[in-house]
Coordinates of C-alpha atoms in Angstrom, one line a residue:
S1 CA 0.0 0.0 0.0
A2 CA 1.0 3.6 -0.1
E3 CA 1.8 3.3 3.6
A4 CA 5.2 2.0 2.4
F5 CA 6.2 5.5 1.7
G6 CA 4.7 7.2 4.8
T7 CA 4.4 11.0 5.1
S8 CA 5.7 13.7 7.3
A9 CA 2.1 14.9 7.8
R10 CA 0.2 14.9 11.0
C11 CA -2.9 13.8 9.0
A12 CA -3.1 12.5 5.5
V13 CA -5.2 10.6 3.0
L14 CA -5.0 9.3 -0.6
L15 CA -8.3 8.9 -2.4
D16 CA -9.1 7.1 -5.7
V17 CA -11.8 9.4 -7.1
Q18 CA -13.7 6.9 -9.4
S19 CA -14.1 4.1 -6.7
G20 CA -14.1 6.3 -3.6
R21 CA -11.7 4.0 -2.0
F22 CA -9.1 5.5 0.4
L23 CA -5.7 3.9 -0.4
Y24 CA -3.9 5.5 2.4
E25 CA -5.0 7.1 5.8
R26 CA -3.2 8.7 8.7
E27 CA -5.5 10.2 11.3
P28 CA -8.1 10.8 8.5
Q29 CA -10.8 12.1 10.8
T30 CA -8.8 14.2 13.3
P31 CA -10.3 17.8 13.3
M32 CA -7.6 20.2 12.2
L33 CA -7.0 23.8 11.2
I34 CA -7.1 23.7 7.4
A35 CA -6.0 27.3 6.4
S36 CA -6.6 28.2 2.7
T37 CA -7.7 24.7 1.7
T38 CA -11.0 26.2 2.9
K39 CA -11.2 28.0 -0.4
M40 CA -12.2 24.8 -2.2
M41 CA -15.4 24.7 -0.3
T42 CA -15.8 28.5 -0.9
A43 CA -15.4 28.1 -4.6
L44 CA -17.8 25.1 -4.5
V45 CA -20.5 27.1 -2.8
V46 CA -19.9 30.2 -5.1
L47 CA -20.3 28.1 -8.2
K48 CA -23.7 26.8 -6.9
N49 CA -25.0 30.2 -5.9
A50 CA -23.6 32.7 -8.4
R51 CA -23.1 33.2 -12.1
L52 CA -19.6 33.5 -13.5
G53 CA -20.5 36.6 -15.3
D54 CA -22.0 38.4 -12.2
V55 CA -20.1 41.7 -11.5
V56 CA -18.9 42.3 -7.9
T57 CA -18.1 45.8 -6.6
V58 CA -15.3 45.6 -4.1
A59 CA -16.1 47.2 -0.7
K60 CA -13.5 48.9 1.4
A61 CA -13.7 46.1 4.2
Q62 CA -12.7 43.6 1.6
T63 CA -9.3 45.4 0.7
G64 CA -7.9 45.0 4.2
V65 CA -8.3 41.3 5.0
E66 CA -5.0 40.0 6.3
G67 CA -2.9 37.2 4.8
S68 CA -2.6 36.4 1.1
S69 CA -4.3 38.6 -1.3
M70 CA -5.0 39.4 -4.9
Y71 CA -4.9 43.1 -3.9
L72 CA -8.4 44.3 -4.6
R73 CA -9.1 48.1 -4.6
E74 CA -12.1 49.7 -3.2
G75 CA -14.8 50.3 -5.9
E76 CA -13.1 48.0 -8.3
R77 CA -15.5 45.9 -10.3
L78 CA -14.6 42.3 -11.1
T79 CA -16.7 39.3 -12.3
V80 CA -17.2 36.2 -10.2
R81 CA -15.0 34.4 -12.6
E82 CA -12.1 36.8 -12.1
L83 CA -12.5 36.7 -8.4
L84 CA -12.5 32.9 -8.4
Y85 CA -9.1 32.9 -10.2
G86 CA -7.8 35.3 -7.5
L87 CA -9.2 33.0 -4.8
L88 CA -7.8 29.8 -6.1
L89 CA -4.5 30.8 -7.8
S90 CA -3.4 33.7 -5.6
S91 CA -5.3 32.4 -2.6
G92 CA -6.8 35.8 -2.1
N93 CA -8.5 36.3 1.2
D94 CA -9.9 39.6 -0.1
A95 CA -11.4 37.7 -3.0
A96 CA -13.0 35.1 -0.6
E97 CA -14.8 37.9 1.4
A98 CA -15.9 39.7 -1.8
L99 CA -17.4 36.5 -3.1
A100 CA -18.9 35.5 0.2
V101 CA -20.7 39.0 0.6
H102 CA -21.9 38.8 -3.0
C103 CA -23.4 35.4 -2.6
A104 CA -24.9 35.6 0.9
G105 CA -24.9 39.2 2.0
D106 CA -22.4 38.8 4.8
I107 CA -19.8 36.4 6.1
P108 CA -21.9 34.6 8.7
A109 CA -24.6 33.8 6.2
F110 CA -22.1 32.5 3.6
A111 CA -20.5 30.3 6.3
E112 CA -24.0 28.8 6.8
L113 CA -24.1 28.0 3.1
M114 CA -20.7 26.3 3.5
N115 CA -22.0 24.2 6.5
A116 CA -25.1 23.3 4.5
Q117 CA -22.9 22.1 1.7
A118 CA -20.9 20.1 4.2
R119 CA -24.0 18.4 5.5
E120 CA -25.1 17.6 1.9
L121 CA -21.8 15.9 1.2
G122 CA -22.1 13.9 4.4
L123 CA -19.1 15.5 6.2
I124 CA -19.0 14.8 9.8
R125 CA -15.7 16.4 10.9
S126 CA -16.1 19.8 9.3
H127 CA -17.4 23.2 10.4
F128 CA -16.8 26.5 8.6
A129 CA -16.8 30.1 10.1
N130 CA -15.3 32.0 7.3
P131 CA -14.5 31.7 3.5
H132 CA -10.7 32.1 3.6
G133 CA -9.5 29.8 6.3
L134 CA -7.8 32.2 8.7
N135 CA -7.9 30.7 12.2
A136 CA -11.1 31.0 13.9
N137 CA -13.2 29.2 16.6
Q138 CA -15.4 26.5 15.1
H139 CA -13.4 26.5 11.8
Y140 CA -11.9 23.1 11.1
S141 CA -12.0 20.0 8.8
C142 CA -10.2 16.7 8.6
A143 CA -8.1 15.0 5.8
R144 CA -10.9 12.7 4.8
D145 CA -13.5 15.5 4.5
L146 CA -11.2 17.7 2.5
A147 CA -10.6 14.9 0.0
L148 CA -14.4 14.6 -0.5
I149 CA -14.8 18.2 -0.9
A150 CA -12.1 18.2 -3.5
R151 CA -13.7 15.2 -5.3
E152 CA -17.1 17.0 -5.5
A153 CA -15.4 20.2 -6.6
M154 CA -13.4 18.6 -9.3
Q155 CA -16.5 17.4 -11.0
N156 CA -17.3 21.0 -11.8
P157 CA -15.5 21.9 -15.1
D158 CA -15.1 25.6 -14.1
F159 CA -13.5 24.7 -10.9
R160 CA -11.2 22.1 -12.5
Q161 CA -10.2 24.5 -15.3
I162 CA -9.3 27.2 -12.7
V163 CA -7.2 25.1 -10.2
S164 CA -5.3 23.4 -13.1
T165 CA -4.3 26.8 -14.5
K166 CA -0.6 27.7 -13.9
T167 CA -0.6 31.3 -14.7
I168 CA -3.0 33.8 -16.2
N169 CA -3.7 37.5 -16.8
M170 CA -6.9 38.2 -15.1
A171 CA -8.5 41.6 -14.1
G172 CA -5.3 43.4 -14.9
R173 CA -3.2 41.1 -12.8
A174 CA -0.7 38.4 -13.5
L175 CA -1.9 35.6 -11.3
Q176 CA 0.3 32.5 -10.6
N177 CA -0.9 29.3 -9.0
H178 CA 0.7 28.5 -5.6
N179 CA 0.5 24.8 -6.3
K180 CA 4.1 23.9 -7.4
L181 CA 3.0 20.3 -8.3
L182 CA 1.5 21.7 -11.5
W183 CA 5.0 22.3 -12.7
S184 CA 6.8 19.5 -11.0
Y185 CA 4.5 16.4 -11.2
E186 CA 3.4 14.7 -14.3
G187 CA -0.4 14.6 -14.4
A188 CA -1.0 17.2 -11.7
I189 CA -4.3 18.9 -12.1
G190 CA -5.0 20.9 -8.9
V191 CA -6.1 21.7 -6.2
K192 CA -5.3 24.0 -3.3
T193 CA -2.6 25.1 -0.9
G194 CA -2.9 26.5 2.6
Y195 CA -0.7 27.8 5.4
T196 CA -0.9 29.5 8.7
I197 CA 1.5 29.3 11.6
K198 CA -0.9 27.4 13.6
A199 CA -2.2 25.1 10.9
G200 CA 1.2 24.5 9.3
R201 CA 1.6 23.5 5.7
C202 CA -1.6 22.1 4.2
L203 CA -2.0 20.8 0.7
V204 CA -4.8 19.1 -1.3
S205 CA -3.6 18.0 -4.7
A206 CA -5.0 16.0 -7.6
A207 CA -3.3 14.0 -10.4
E208 CA -4.6 12.1 -13.4
R209 CA -3.0 9.4 -15.4
D210 CA -4.7 7.0 -18.0
G211 CA -8.1 8.1 -16.9
R212 CA -7.5 7.5 -13.2
M213 CA -7.7 10.4 -10.8
L214 CA -6.2 10.5 -7.3
I215 CA -6.6 13.1 -4.6
A216 CA -4.0 13.5 -1.8
V217 CA -4.5 15.6 1.3
T218 CA -1.9 16.4 3.9
L219 CA -2.4 18.6 7.0
N220 CA 0.5 20.0 9.1
D221 CA 3.2 18.6 6.7
P222 CA 6.6 20.3 6.4
D223 CA 7.4 18.1 3.3
D224 CA 4.1 18.2 1.5
W225 CA 5.4 18.6 -2.1
L226 CA 7.6 15.5 -1.8
D227 CA 5.1 13.5 0.2
H228 CA 2.3 14.1 -2.4
A229 CA 4.6 13.0 -5.2
A230 CA 5.6 9.9 -3.4
L231 CA 2.0 9.0 -2.6
F232 CA 0.9 9.5 -6.3
D233 CA 3.9 7.5 -7.5
E234 CA 3.2 4.6 -5.3
A235 CA -0.5 4.5 -6.1
F236 CA 0.0 4.8 -9.8
A237 CA 2.6 2.1 -9.9
R238 CA 1.1 -0.5 -7.7
Y239 CA -2.7 -0.2 -7.8
E240 CA -4.6 -1.4 -10.8
T241 CA -8.3 -0.9 -11.5
R242 CA -9.7 -4.4 -11.3
T243 CA -13.3 -5.7 -12.1
L244 CA -14.7 -7.7 -9.3
C245 CA -17.9 -8.4 -11.2
A246 CA -19.6 -7.1 -14.3
A247 CA -23.2 -5.9 -14.5
D248 CA -25.6 -8.8 -15.5
A249 CA -22.7 -11.4 -15.1
V250 CA -23.7 -14.8 -13.5
V251 CA -22.0 -15.1 -10.1
G252 CA -23.8 -18.2 -8.8
Q253 CA -27.0 -20.2 -8.7
T254 CA -29.6 -21.3 -6.2
P255 CA -31.9 -24.3 -6.1
V256 CA -35.5 -24.0 -7.1
L257 CA -38.2 -26.2 -5.5
S258 CA -41.4 -27.1 -7.4
G259 CA -40.0 -25.6 -10.6
E260 CA -39.6 -26.6 -14.2
A261 CA -35.8 -26.1 -13.7
R262 CA -33.9 -27.3 -10.6
T263 CA -31.7 -24.1 -10.3
V264 CA -31.9 -20.4 -11.3
S265 CA -28.9 -18.2 -12.0
L266 CA -28.0 -15.2 -10.0
R267 CA -26.7 -12.1 -11.8
A268 CA -25.1 -8.9 -10.5
R269 CA -27.0 -5.7 -10.7
D270 CA -23.9 -3.5 -11.1
T271 CA -20.3 -3.5 -12.3
L272 CA -17.9 -3.3 -9.4
T273 CA -14.3 -2.1 -10.0
L274 CA -11.7 -1.2 -7.4
P275 CA -8.1 -0.1 -7.4
L276 CA -6.2 -3.1 -5.9
T277 CA -2.5 -4.2 -5.6
E278 CA -1.7 -7.6 -6.9
E279 CA -1.3 -8.8 -3.4
E280 CA -4.7 -7.5 -2.4
W281 CA -6.3 -9.1 -5.5
A282 CA -5.1 -12.5 -4.4
R283 CA -6.7 -12.0 -1.0
V284 CA -10.2 -10.8 -2.1
Q285 CA -13.0 -13.1 -0.9
T286 CA -16.5 -13.3 -2.4
E287 CA -19.5 -13.9 -0.2
L288 CA -23.0 -14.6 -1.4
D289 CA -25.9 -13.6 0.8
L290 CA -29.1 -15.3 -0.5
P291 CA -31.8 -17.8 0.3
W292 CA -30.8 -21.5 0.7
Y293 CA -33.4 -22.1 -2.0
V294 CA -36.5 -20.6 -3.7
W295 CA -40.0 -21.8 -4.5
A296 CA -41.2 -21.5 -8.1
P297 CA -42.5 -19.5 -9.9
V298 CA -39.4 -17.4 -10.0
A299 CA -39.6 -14.0 -11.8
R300 CA -36.6 -12.9 -13.8
D301 CA -35.2 -9.7 -12.5
A302 CA -36.5 -10.1 -9.0
A303 CA -34.1 -9.3 -6.1
A304 CA -32.2 -12.4 -5.0
G305 CA -29.8 -11.2 -2.4
H306 CA -26.3 -9.7 -2.5
V307 CA -22.8 -10.4 -3.5
R308 CA -20.1 -9.0 -1.2
Y309 CA -16.3 -8.6 -1.8
L310 CA -14.1 -8.6 1.3
L311 CA -10.4 -8.0 1.9
D312 CA -9.0 -9.5 5.1
G313 CA -12.6 -9.7 6.4
K314 CA -13.4 -6.1 5.7
L315 CA -16.2 -5.2 3.2
L316 CA -14.8 -3.5 0.0
C317 CA -18.1 -3.3 -1.9
Q318 CA -21.3 -5.0 -2.7
T319 CA -24.2 -5.1 -5.1
E320 CA -27.6 -6.6 -5.4
L321 CA -28.2 -10.0 -7.1
Y322 CA -31.3 -10.8 -9.3
Y323 CA -32.7 -13.9 -10.8
G324 CA -31.4 -14.4 -14.3
E325 CA -34.4 -16.1 -15.8
D326 CA -38.1 -17.0 -15.2
V327 CA -38.8 -20.5 -13.7
P328 CA -42.4 -21.5 -14.0
E329 CA -43.9 -23.7 -11.3
Y330 CA -44.1 -27.5 -12.1
V331 CA -47.9 -27.8 -12.1
S332 CA -48.2 -31.6 -11.4
E333 CA -46.2 -31.3 -8.2
T334 CA -47.8 -30.1 -5.0
K335 CA -46.1 -28.8 -2.0
S336 CA -46.3 -31.0 1.1
F337 CA -46.9 -29.8 4.5
W338 CA -43.3 -30.7 5.5
Q339 CA -41.9 -28.8 2.4
A340 CA -44.0 -25.7 3.4
L341 CA -42.7 -26.0 7.0
T342 CA -39.1 -26.3 6.0
D343 CA -39.6 -23.3 3.7
F344 CA -41.0 -21.3 6.7
F345 CA -37.9 -21.9 8.9
A346 CA -35.3 -21.4 6.0
R347 CA -32.7 -19.0 6.9
R348 CA -30.7 -16.6 4.8
Q349 CA -27.1 -17.3 5.5
P350 CA -23.9 -16.0 3.8
Q351 CA -22.3 -18.5 1.4
K352 CA -18.5 -18.4 1.3
V353 CA -17.5 -18.8 -2.3
N354 CA -13.7 -18.5 -1.9

């Protein structure tokens, strides 16, 4: 696993975007200060609540925000698109406040939109108090949650285009992305840096090769550039996307009582693929959860149980099974009292396949 490399981070995760599998975790749910990686959520909320062409007039209060800046001037008029570039490339805290006020009227109201988005994504270790990530009470997240925010944001083509941009002339400014991986790592496509003295170095990055996207998160990591490159290298080299089962493929069969056929096939509802190392692939176990038998008539496509895939006893993924064909009842055969009684007490027990 990627753990062979390790990291210098207090907290870290590596996420395979397509499958949602975390390939590496270190204190993934520890609440942490997250500095400007906050701005991924800010941009996500803005893109859902404003139009890129909206014009924002900069207020005086937004020109004096401490920390990193795109150097907005009072009365200046910029589009939401221009402010998003300043937010995500220059990490402008002034742009963050200008966007927040435009979308919600004030900072607390925008923070509520951020927290509503966090709930929608199912994040349980995140709470936002501002749009820029300056240290504040009740402003925190964790490595796992940041990876999920990044995965959601990278599905938005406008967000993805912005965070993958190295340099651009925008709103009369030459903006340069703070994410050095865009220059130094093959396949890097985003996403956001962060730093305060208390938070330390924070980094969320994404890389894509051969159609596979990975997201790495490190919090409080003095060697984040090297750690992210090492995590990506390990994952791209050792993990291969493998098909556990294909949709509609036969994965087993179950006996049929009182039917014109003695068995009925069981087919998988969905295709299941996961990134697995060769060693992990050899240890995957298949478990069928289904009735010991079924009485005819059997209807094709009816739910028949589940197939589960486990690694070292832990569930990797599962999908529903369905009956692969109709099995009419054999009309000359009648069910005896004992057959009915046996059926009544039949139990659904997992069947170990390998």
